[in-house]
Coordinates of C-alpha atoms in Angstrom, one line a residue:
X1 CA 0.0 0.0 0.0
X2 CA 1.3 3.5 -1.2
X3 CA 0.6 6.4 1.5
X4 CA -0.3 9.7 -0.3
X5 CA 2.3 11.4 2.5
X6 CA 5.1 9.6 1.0
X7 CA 4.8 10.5 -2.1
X8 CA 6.8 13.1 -4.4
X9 CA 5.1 16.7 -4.7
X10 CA 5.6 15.3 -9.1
X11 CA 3.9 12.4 -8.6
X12 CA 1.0 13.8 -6.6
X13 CA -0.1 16.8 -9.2
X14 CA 1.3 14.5 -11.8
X15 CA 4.0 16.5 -12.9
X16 CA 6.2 14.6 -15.7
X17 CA 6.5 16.6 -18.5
X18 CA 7.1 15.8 -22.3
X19 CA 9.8 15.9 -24.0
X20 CA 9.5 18.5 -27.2
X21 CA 10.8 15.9 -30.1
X22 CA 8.1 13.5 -28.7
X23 CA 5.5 16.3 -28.6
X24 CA 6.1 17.9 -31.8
X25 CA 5.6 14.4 -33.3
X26 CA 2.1 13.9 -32.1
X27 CA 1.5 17.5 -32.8
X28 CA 2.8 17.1 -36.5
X29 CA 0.4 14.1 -36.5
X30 CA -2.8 16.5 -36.0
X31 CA -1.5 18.9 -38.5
X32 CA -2.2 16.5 -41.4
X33 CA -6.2 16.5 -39.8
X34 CA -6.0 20.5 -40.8
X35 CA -7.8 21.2 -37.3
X36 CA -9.4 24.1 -37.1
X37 CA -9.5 24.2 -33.2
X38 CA -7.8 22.5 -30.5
X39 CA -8.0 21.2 -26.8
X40 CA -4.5 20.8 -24.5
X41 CA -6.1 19.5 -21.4
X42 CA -3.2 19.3 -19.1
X43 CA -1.3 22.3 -20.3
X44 CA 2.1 21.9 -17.2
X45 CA 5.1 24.0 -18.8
X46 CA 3.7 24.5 -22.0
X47 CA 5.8 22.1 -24.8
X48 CA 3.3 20.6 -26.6
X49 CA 2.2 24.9 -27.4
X50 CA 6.0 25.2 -28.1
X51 CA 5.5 22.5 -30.3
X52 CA 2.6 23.7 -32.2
X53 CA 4.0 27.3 -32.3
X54 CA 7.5 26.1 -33.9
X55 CA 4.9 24.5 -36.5
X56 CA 3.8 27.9 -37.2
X57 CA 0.2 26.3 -35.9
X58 CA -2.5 29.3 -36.4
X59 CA -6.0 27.6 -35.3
X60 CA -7.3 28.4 -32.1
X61 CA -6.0 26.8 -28.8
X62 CA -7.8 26.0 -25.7
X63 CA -6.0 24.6 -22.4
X64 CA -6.5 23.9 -18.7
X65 CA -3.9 23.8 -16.0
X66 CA -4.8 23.8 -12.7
X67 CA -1.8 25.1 -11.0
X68 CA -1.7 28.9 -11.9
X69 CA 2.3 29.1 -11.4
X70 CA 2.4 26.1 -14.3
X71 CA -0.3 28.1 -16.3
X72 CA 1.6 30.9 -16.2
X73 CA 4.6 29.7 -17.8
X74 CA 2.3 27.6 -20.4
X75 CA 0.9 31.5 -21.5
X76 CA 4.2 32.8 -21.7
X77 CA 6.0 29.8 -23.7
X78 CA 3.2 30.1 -26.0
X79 CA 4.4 34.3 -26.4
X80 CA 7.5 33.3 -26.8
X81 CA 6.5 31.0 -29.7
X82 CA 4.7 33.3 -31.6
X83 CA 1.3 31.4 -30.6
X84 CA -1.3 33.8 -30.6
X85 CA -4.9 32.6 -30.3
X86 CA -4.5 30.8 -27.4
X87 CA -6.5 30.5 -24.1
X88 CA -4.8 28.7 -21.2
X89 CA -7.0 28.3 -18.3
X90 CA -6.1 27.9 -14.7
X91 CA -9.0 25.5 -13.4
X92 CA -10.3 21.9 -13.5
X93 CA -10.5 20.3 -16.7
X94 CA -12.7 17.4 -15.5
X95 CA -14.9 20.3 -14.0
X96 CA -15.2 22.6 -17.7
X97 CA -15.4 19.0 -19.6
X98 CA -18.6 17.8 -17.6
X99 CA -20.7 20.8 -18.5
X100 CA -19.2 20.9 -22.6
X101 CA -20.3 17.4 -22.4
X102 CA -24.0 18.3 -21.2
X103 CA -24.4 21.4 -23.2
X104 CA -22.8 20.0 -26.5
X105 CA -21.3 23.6 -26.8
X106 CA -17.8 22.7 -27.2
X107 CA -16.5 20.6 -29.8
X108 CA -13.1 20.3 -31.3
X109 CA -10.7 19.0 -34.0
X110 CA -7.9 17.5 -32.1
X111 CA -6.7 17.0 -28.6
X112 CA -2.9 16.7 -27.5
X113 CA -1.3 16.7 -24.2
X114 CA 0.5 14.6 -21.4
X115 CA -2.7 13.8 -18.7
X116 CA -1.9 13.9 -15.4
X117 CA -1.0 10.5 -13.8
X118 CA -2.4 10.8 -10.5
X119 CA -3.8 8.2 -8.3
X120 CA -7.6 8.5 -7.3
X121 CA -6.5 7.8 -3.8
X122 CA -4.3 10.9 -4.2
X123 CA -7.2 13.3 -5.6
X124 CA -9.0 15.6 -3.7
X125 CA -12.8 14.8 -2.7
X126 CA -13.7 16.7 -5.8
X127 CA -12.2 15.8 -8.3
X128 CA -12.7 12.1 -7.4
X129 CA -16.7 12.8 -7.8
X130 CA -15.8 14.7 -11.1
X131 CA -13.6 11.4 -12.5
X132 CA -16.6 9.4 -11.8
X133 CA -18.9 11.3 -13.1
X134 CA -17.1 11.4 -16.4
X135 CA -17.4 7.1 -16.6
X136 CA -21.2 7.1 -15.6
X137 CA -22.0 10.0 -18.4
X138 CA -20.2 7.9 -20.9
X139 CA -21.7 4.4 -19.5
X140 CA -18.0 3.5 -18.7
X141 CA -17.3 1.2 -15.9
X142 CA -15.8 3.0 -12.6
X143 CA -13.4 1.6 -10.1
X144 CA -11.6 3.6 -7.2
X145 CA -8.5 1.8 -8.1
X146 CA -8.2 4.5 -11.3
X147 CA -6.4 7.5 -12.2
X148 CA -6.6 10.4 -13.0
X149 CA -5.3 10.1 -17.3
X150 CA -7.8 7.7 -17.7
X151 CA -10.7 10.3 -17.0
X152 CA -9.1 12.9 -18.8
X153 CA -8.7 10.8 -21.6
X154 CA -12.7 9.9 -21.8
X155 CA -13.3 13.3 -21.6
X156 CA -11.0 14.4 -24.6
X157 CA -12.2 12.0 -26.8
X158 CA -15.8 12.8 -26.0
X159 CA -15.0 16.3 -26.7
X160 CA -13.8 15.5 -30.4
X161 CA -16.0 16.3 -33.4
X162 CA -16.4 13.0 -35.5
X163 CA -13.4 12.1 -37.6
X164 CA -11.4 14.2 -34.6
X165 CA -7.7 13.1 -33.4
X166 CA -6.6 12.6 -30.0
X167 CA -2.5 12.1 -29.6
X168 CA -1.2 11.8 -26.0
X169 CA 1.3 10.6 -24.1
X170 CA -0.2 8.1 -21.7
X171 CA 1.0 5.4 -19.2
X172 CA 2.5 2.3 -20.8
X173 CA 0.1 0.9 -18.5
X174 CA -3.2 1.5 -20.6
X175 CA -2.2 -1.3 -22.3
X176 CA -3.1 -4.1 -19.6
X177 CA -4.0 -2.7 -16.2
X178 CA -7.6 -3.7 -14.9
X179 CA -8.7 0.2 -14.2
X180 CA -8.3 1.2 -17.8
X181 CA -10.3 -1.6 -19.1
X182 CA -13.7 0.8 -19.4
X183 CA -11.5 3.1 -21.4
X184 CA -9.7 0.4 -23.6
X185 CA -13.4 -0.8 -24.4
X186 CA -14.7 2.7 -25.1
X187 CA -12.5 3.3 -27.4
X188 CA -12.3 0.3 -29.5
X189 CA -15.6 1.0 -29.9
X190 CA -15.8 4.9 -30.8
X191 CA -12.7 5.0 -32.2
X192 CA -11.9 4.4 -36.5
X193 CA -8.5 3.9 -35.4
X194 CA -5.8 3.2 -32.7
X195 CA -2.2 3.6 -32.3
X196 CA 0.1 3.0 -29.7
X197 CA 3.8 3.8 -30.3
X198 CA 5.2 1.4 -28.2
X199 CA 9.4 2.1 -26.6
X200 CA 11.4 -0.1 -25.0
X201 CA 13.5 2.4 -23.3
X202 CA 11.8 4.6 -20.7
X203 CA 11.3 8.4 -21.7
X204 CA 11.0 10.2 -18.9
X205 CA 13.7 10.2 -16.4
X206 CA 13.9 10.1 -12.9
X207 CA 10.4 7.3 -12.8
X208 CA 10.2 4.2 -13.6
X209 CA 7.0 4.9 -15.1
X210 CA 6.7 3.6 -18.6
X211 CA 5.0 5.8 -21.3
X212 CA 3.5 5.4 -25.1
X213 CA 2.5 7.7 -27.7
X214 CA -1.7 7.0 -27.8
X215 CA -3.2 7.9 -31.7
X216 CA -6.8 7.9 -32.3
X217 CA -8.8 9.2 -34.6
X218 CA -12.7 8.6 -34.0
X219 CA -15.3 7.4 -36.0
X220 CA -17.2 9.7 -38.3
X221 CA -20.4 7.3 -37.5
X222 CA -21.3 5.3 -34.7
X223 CA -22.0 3.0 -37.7
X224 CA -18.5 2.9 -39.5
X225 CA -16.5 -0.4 -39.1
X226 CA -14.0 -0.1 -35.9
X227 CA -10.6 -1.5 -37.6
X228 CA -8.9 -2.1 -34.0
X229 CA -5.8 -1.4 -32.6
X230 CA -2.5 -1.5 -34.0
X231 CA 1.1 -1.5 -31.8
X232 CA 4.0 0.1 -33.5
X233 CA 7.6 -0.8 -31.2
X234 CA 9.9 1.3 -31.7
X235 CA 13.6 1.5 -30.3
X236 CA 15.8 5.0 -29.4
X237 CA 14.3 7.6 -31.3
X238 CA 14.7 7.3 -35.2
X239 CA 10.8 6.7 -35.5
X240 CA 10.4 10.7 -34.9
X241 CA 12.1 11.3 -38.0
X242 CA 9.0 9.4 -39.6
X243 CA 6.2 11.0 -41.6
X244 CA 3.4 10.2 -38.0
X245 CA 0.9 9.8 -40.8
X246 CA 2.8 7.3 -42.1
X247 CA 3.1 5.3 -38.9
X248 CA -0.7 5.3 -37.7
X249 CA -1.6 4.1 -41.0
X250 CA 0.9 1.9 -42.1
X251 CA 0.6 -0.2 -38.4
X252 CA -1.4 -3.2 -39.3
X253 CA -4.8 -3.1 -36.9
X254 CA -6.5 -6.0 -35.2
X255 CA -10.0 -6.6 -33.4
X256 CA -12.0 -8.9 -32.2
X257 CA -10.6 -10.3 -28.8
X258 CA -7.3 -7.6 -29.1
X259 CA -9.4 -4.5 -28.4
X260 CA -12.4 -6.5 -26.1
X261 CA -9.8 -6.7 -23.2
X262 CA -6.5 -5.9 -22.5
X263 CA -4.4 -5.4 -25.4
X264 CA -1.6 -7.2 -24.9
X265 CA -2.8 -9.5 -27.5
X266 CA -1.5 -6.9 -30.1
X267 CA 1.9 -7.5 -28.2
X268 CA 2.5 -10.5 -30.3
X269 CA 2.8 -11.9 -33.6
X270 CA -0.1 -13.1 -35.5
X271 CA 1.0 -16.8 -35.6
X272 CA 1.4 -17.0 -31.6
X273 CA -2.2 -15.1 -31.3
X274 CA -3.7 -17.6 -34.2
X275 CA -1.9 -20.5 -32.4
X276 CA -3.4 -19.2 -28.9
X277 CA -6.8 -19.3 -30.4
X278 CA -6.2 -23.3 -31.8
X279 CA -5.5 -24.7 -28.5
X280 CA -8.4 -22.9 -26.8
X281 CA -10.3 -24.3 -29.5
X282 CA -9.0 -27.7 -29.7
X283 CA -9.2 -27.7 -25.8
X284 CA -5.7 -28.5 -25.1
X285 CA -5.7 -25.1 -23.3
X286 CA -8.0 -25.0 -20.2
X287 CA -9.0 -22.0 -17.8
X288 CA -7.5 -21.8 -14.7
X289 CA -11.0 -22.0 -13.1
X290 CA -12.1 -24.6 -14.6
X291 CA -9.1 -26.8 -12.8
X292 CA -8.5 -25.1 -9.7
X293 CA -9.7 -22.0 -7.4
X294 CA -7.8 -19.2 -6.5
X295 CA -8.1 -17.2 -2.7
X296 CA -6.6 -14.5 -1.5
X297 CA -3.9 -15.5 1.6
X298 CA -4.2 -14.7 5.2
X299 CA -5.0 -10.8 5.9
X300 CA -2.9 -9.6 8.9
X301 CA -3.0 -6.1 8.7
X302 CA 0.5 -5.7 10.2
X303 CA 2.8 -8.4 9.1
X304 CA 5.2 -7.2 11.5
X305 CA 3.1 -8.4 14.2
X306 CA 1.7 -11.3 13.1
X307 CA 5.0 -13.1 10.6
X308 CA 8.2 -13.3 12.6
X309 CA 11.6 -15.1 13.0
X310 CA 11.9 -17.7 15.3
X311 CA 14.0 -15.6 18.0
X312 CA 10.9 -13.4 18.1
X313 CA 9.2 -16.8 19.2
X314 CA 11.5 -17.6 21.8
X315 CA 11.7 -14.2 23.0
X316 CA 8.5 -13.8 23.6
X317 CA 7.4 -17.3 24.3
X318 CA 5.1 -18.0 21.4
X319 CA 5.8 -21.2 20.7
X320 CA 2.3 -22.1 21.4
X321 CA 0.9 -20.1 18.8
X322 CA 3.6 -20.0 16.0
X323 CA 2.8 -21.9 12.8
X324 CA 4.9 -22.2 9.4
X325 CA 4.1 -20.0 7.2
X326 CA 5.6 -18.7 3.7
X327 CA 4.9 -15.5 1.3
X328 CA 7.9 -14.1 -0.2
X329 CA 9.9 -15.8 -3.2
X330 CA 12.8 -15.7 -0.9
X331 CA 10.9 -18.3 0.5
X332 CA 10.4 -20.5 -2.0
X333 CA 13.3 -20.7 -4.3
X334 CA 11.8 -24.0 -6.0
X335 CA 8.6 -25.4 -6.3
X336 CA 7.8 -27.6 -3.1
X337 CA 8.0 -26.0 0.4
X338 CA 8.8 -28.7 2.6
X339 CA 9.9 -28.8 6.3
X340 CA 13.7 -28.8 4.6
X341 CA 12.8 -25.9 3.2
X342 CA 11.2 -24.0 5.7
X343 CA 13.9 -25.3 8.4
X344 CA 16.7 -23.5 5.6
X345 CA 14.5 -20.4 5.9
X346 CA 14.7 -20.5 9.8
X347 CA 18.2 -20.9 9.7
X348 CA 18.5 -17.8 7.5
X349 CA 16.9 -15.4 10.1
X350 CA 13.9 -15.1 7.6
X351 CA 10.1 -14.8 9.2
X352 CA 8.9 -18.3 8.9
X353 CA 6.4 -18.1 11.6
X354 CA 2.8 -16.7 11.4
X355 CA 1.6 -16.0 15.0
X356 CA -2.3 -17.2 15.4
X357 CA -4.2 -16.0 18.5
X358 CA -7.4 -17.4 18.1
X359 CA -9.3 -16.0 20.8
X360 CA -8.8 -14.0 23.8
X361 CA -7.8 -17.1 26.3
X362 CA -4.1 -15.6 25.0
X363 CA -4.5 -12.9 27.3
X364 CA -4.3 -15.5 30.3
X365 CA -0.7 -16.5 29.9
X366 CA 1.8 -13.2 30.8
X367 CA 3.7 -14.4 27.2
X368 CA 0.3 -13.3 25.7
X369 CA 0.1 -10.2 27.6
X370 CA 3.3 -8.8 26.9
X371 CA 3.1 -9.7 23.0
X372 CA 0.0 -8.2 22.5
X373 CA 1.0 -4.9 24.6
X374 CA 3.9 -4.5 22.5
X375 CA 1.7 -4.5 19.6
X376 CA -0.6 -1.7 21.1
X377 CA 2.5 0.1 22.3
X378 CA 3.6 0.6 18.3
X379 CA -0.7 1.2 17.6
X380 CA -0.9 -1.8 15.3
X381 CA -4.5 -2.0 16.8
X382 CA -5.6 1.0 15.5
X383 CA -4.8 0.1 11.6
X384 CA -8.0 -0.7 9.7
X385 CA -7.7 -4.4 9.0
X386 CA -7.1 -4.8 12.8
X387 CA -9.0 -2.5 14.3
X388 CA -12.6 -3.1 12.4
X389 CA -11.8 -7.1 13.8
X390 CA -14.2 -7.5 17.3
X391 CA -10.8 -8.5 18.8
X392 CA -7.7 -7.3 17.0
X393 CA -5.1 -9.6 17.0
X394 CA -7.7 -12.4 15.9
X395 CA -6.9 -12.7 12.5
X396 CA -10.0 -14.1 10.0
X397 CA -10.1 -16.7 7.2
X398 CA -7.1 -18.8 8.6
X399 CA -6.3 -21.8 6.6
X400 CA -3.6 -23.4 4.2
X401 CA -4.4 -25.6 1.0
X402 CA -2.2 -28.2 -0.6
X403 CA -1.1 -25.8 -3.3
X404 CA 0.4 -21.8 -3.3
X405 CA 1.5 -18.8 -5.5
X406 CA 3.4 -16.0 -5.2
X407 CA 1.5 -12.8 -5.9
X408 CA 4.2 -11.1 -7.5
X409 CA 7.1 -13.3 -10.0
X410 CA 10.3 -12.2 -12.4
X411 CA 10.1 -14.2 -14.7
X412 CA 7.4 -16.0 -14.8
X413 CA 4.7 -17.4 -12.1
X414 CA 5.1 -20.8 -10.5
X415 CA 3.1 -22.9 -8.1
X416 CA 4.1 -24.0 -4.9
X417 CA 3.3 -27.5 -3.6
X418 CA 2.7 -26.9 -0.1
X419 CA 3.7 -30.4 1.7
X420 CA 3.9 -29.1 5.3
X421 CA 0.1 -26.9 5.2
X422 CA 2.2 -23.7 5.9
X423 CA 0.2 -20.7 5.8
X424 CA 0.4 -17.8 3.2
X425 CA -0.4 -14.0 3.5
X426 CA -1.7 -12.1 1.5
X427 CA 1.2 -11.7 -0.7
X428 CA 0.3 -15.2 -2.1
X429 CA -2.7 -17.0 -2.8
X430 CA -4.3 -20.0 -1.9
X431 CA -5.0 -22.7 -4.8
X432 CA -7.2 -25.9 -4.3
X433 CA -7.5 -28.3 -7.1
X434 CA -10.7 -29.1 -8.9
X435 CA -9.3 -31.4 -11.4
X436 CA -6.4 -34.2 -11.0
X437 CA -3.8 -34.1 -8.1
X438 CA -1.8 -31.2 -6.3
X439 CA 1.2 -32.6 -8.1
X440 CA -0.3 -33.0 -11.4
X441 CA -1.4 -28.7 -11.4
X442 CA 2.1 -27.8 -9.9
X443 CA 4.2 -30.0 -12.5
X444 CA 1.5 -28.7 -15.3
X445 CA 1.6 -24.6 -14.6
X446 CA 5.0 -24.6 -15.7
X447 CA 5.2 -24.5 -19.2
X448 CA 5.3 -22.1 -22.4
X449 CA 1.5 -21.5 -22.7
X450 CA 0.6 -20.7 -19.1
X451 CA 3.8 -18.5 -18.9
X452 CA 3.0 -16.8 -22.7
X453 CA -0.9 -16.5 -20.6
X454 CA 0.4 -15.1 -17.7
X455 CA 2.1 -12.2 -19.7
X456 CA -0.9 -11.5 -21.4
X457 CA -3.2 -11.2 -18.1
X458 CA -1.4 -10.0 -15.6
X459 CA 0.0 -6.5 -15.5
X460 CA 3.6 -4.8 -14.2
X461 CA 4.7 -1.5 -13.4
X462 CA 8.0 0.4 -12.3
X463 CA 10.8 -2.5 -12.3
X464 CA 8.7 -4.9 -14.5
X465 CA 7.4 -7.7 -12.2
X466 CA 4.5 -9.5 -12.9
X467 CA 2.0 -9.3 -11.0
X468 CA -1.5 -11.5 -10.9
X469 CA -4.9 -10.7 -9.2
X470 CA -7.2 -13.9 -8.9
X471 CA -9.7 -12.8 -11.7
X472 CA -6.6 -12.3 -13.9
X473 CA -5.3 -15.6 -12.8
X474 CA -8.4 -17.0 -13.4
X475 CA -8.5 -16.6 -16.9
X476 CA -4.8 -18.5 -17.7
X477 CA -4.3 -21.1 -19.7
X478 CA -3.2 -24.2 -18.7
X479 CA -2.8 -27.8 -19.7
X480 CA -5.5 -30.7 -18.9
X481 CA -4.2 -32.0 -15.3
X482 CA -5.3 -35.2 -16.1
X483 CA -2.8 -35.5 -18.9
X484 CA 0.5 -34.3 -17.1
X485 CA 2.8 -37.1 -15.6
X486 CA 4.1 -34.8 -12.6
X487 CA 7.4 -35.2 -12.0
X488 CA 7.4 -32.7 -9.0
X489 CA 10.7 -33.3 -7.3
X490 CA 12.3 -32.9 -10.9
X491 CA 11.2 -29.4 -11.8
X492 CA 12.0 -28.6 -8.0
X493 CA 15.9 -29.1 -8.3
X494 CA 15.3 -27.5 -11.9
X495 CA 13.7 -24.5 -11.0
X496 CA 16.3 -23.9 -8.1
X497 CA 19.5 -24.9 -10.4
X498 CA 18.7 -23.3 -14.0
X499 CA 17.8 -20.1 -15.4
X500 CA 14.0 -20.3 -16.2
X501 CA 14.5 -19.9 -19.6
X502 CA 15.9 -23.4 -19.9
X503 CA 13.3 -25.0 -17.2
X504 CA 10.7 -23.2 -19.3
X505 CA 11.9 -25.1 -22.8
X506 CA 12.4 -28.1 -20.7
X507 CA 8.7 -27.9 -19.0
X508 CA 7.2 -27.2 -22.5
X509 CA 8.7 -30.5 -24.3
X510 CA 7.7 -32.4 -21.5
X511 CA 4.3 -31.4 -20.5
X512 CA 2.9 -30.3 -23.7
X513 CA 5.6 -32.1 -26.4
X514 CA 4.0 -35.3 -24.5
X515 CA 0.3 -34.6 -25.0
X516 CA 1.3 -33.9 -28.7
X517 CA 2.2 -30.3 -29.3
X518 CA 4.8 -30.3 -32.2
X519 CA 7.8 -28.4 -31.5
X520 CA 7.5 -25.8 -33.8
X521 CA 3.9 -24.5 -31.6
X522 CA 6.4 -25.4 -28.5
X523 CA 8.8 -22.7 -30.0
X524 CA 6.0 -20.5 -31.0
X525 CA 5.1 -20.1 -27.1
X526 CA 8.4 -20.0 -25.8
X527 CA 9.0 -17.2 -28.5
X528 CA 6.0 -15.6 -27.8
X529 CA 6.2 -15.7 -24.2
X530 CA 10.1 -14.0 -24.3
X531 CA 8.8 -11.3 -26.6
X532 CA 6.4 -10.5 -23.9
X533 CA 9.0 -10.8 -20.8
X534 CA 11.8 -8.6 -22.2
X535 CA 8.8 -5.9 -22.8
X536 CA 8.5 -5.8 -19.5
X537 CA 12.0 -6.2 -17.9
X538 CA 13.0 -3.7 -21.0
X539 CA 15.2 -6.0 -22.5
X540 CA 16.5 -4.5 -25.8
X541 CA 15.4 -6.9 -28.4
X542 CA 18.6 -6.7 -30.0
X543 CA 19.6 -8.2 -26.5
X544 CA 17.4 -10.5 -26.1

């Protein structure tokens, strides 16, 4: 959990500005569109009306910044720039964009700017009402767990006149994160065409948050044919030196089941999507929930508290109510987590014990007392999870299953056959089996087409881990379990001994060369699902 306190003054207003060659590229793209006005919602320092000013741009400009020192340099750049018919505003643009959308009085040719990239936690009261507002008025679907570019972006391309262009710089994130799903379908649905210039290196510095360039031109009719979404990767910056035109309409586009969900789809090459879409078919690709269920792990509320090391057990006298427990991938450097392995852990200093008070008969022993006093002493009890609970330090929901996996993964996500019924928090989840044995799913996740799967659900930000939700894990794609031969304590000494690049092209011959998959569809995974990974760990592909 982020706390808005600890965050940078930049990342709270959402103040990462645009570099001018990547702005007067997306303004150059709205030029060929002969606008004849234009909105710049999120005006900051001004470069994208440096960039249309060095293009000698002469239609009528409109922009919003909220903070008034920021607006005033955005007026003055635009003096300086010979810009003349320009009106920068210091106020809301989610405020002015709710009433244009209800009166129909404003309308315009193109949009460019940089959104803001602000949390909804992070927003004041306000503006949290106004970003919701914008979803309902457009029948988008709203979650808390938003921000703020997304709104901004509904509202810009709401604002366009039909056959309009919107080019922003948005979050690399749009592509596959949950929260922008409402606008991902929005627009594959309102919009002719879309775009998204794709880097591998990271363009603004100082964050590791990733960024694309985001095309769009809208329909002219709400009857015209939607051609989809097209990804154009591009590597250092030649691609500026590129007619824009050129590159939004020469960037093959693709729909159906690409622009329906997240679009990592577009990610890959045709013959890894086509081949995707043969073993669904031919059902040697199951859901995840059709074999197994997913739960969240145990919710402390103060892991400090409640996951220790075992001198915190003998210091206090705990023993009583310490049980094994694992969450970390420290903790699980294989696939099984046995009492070996959880003994190692011990050793190590690492918190292998999860501290279970299940009622208030601890309070009777002084071992009890003086645990729990400590814990009030550093106001653990007054953190939400804990202090909503009719006693505190009673944790809920407190039980292990046979199989585990780690929330978060490097490389690629792995199950962990749980022999010893540790616990996990909430930084893992807990799997039980529908079909076949614990073995037989553990042995059978490991493989090309789960992997390639898990890179096309699950989302990453700063750093490039993986990371799965259970609806996200839900949805990957996995062999039958009643077709794997599990060879557990195998891919156990595998996984711990060889870079996952070779247990993955080992795993893939075995588990799905055996049920039949030709090793040219094996390589077409494995190619498809290291495409995907070096993405995100930004892994040049001359590199890779």
């Amino acid at each position: 959990m982020n706390f808005k306190e600890f965050e940078t003054p930049e990342k709270l207003r959402g103040g990462y500005y645009t570099p001018h060659d990547l702005a007067t590229f997306l303004v150059r793209w709205i030029e060929k569109a002969s606008p004849s006005r234009v909105l710049e919602p999120s005006c900051g320092d001004g470069v994208f009306l440096d960039a249309l000013g060095s293009r000698n741009f002469a239609a009528p400009v409109l922009g919003f910044e909220l903070d008034g020192i920021e607006a005033k340099k955005a007026k003055d750049r635009a003096a300086s720039v010979g810009l003349s018919d320009v009106n920068i505003q210091a106020s809301d643009f989610l405020g002015w964009a709710l009433k244009a959308m209800e009166t129909k009085s404003e309308r315009f040719d193109a949009v460019i700017g940089n959104p803001p990239f602000i949390r909804y936690q992070y927003l004041p009261p306000l503006f949290q009402d106004r970003a919701q507002t914008i979803f309902e008025k457009l029948g988008c679907k709203f979650t808390k767990h938003t921000n703020a570019w997304v709104s901004f972006i509904l509202a810009s391309f709401e604002l366009l006149r039909p056959g309009g262009r919107l080019a922003m710089v948005v979050p690399a994130e749009i592509i596959h994160v949950m929260h922008a799903q409402s606008l991902r379908s929005y627009l594959g649905e309102n919009a002719r065409r879309l775009v998204v210039v794709d880097p591998e290196e990271l363009w603004f510095e100082g964050t590791l948050q990733g960024a694309v360039l985001l095309m769009a031109e809208k329909k002219r009719r709400k009857s015209d044919y939607a051609e989809g979404l097209g990804i154009y990767p591009v590597r250092g910056r030649d691609f500026l030196n590129l007619d824009p035109e050129d590159v939004f309409n020469g960037t093959a586009p693709i729909n159906g089941k690409t622009v329906e969900g997240k679009w990592t789809r577009a990610l890959l090459a045709p013959s890894s999507r086509d081949l995707l879409d043969e073993l669904i078919e031919a059902k040697v690709a199951r859901r995840f929930d059709d074999i197994a269920q997913v739960d969240v792990g145990i919710v402390t509320g103060a892991n400090k508290f409640f996951l220790v090391q075992d001198e915190t057990v003998a210091r206090f006298k705990l023993q009583k109510w310490a049980h094994p427990m694992f969450g970390r991938s420290e903790h699980c450097p294989g696939v099984v987590y046995d009492e070996d392995q959880h003994q190692a852990n011990a050793a190590t200093g690492k918190p292998t014990n999860f501290i279970w008070f299940q009622d208030t008969s601890v309070e009777k022993t002084a071992a009890g007392r003086r645990y729990i006093q400590q814990g009030e002493d550093e106001n653990l009890h007054t953190r939400y999870k804990c202090r909503i609970r009719k006693v505190w330090y009673s944790v809920p929901s407190v039980y292990s299953t046979e199989v585990g996996m780690l929330k978060r993964s490097h490389d690629t996500p792995r199950l962990i056959l749980n022999k010893i019924g540790a616990y996990t928090t909430d930084t893992a989840y807990r799997i039980r089996s529908k079909e076949g044995t614990a073995d037989q799913l553990v042995y059978g996740f490991l493989n090309g087409l789960t992997a390639l799967s898990a890179e096309l659900e699950g989302r990453h930000y700063g750093g490039g881990v993986l990371e799965l939700v259970p609806s996200e894990i839900e949805k990957l794609l996995l062999p039958p379990p009643s077709k794997v031969k599990p060879r557990v304590e195998e891919l156990d000494k595998a996984v711990r001994t060889m870079p996952m690049d070779a247990v993955l092209s080992l795993q893939t011959k075995r588990v799905l060369g055996d049920m039949g998959l030709s090793k040219k569809d094996q390589n077409e995974l494995l190619s498809g699902w290291n495409r995907l990974r070096n993405r995100r760990h930004r892994v040049s592909s001359e590199a890779a």
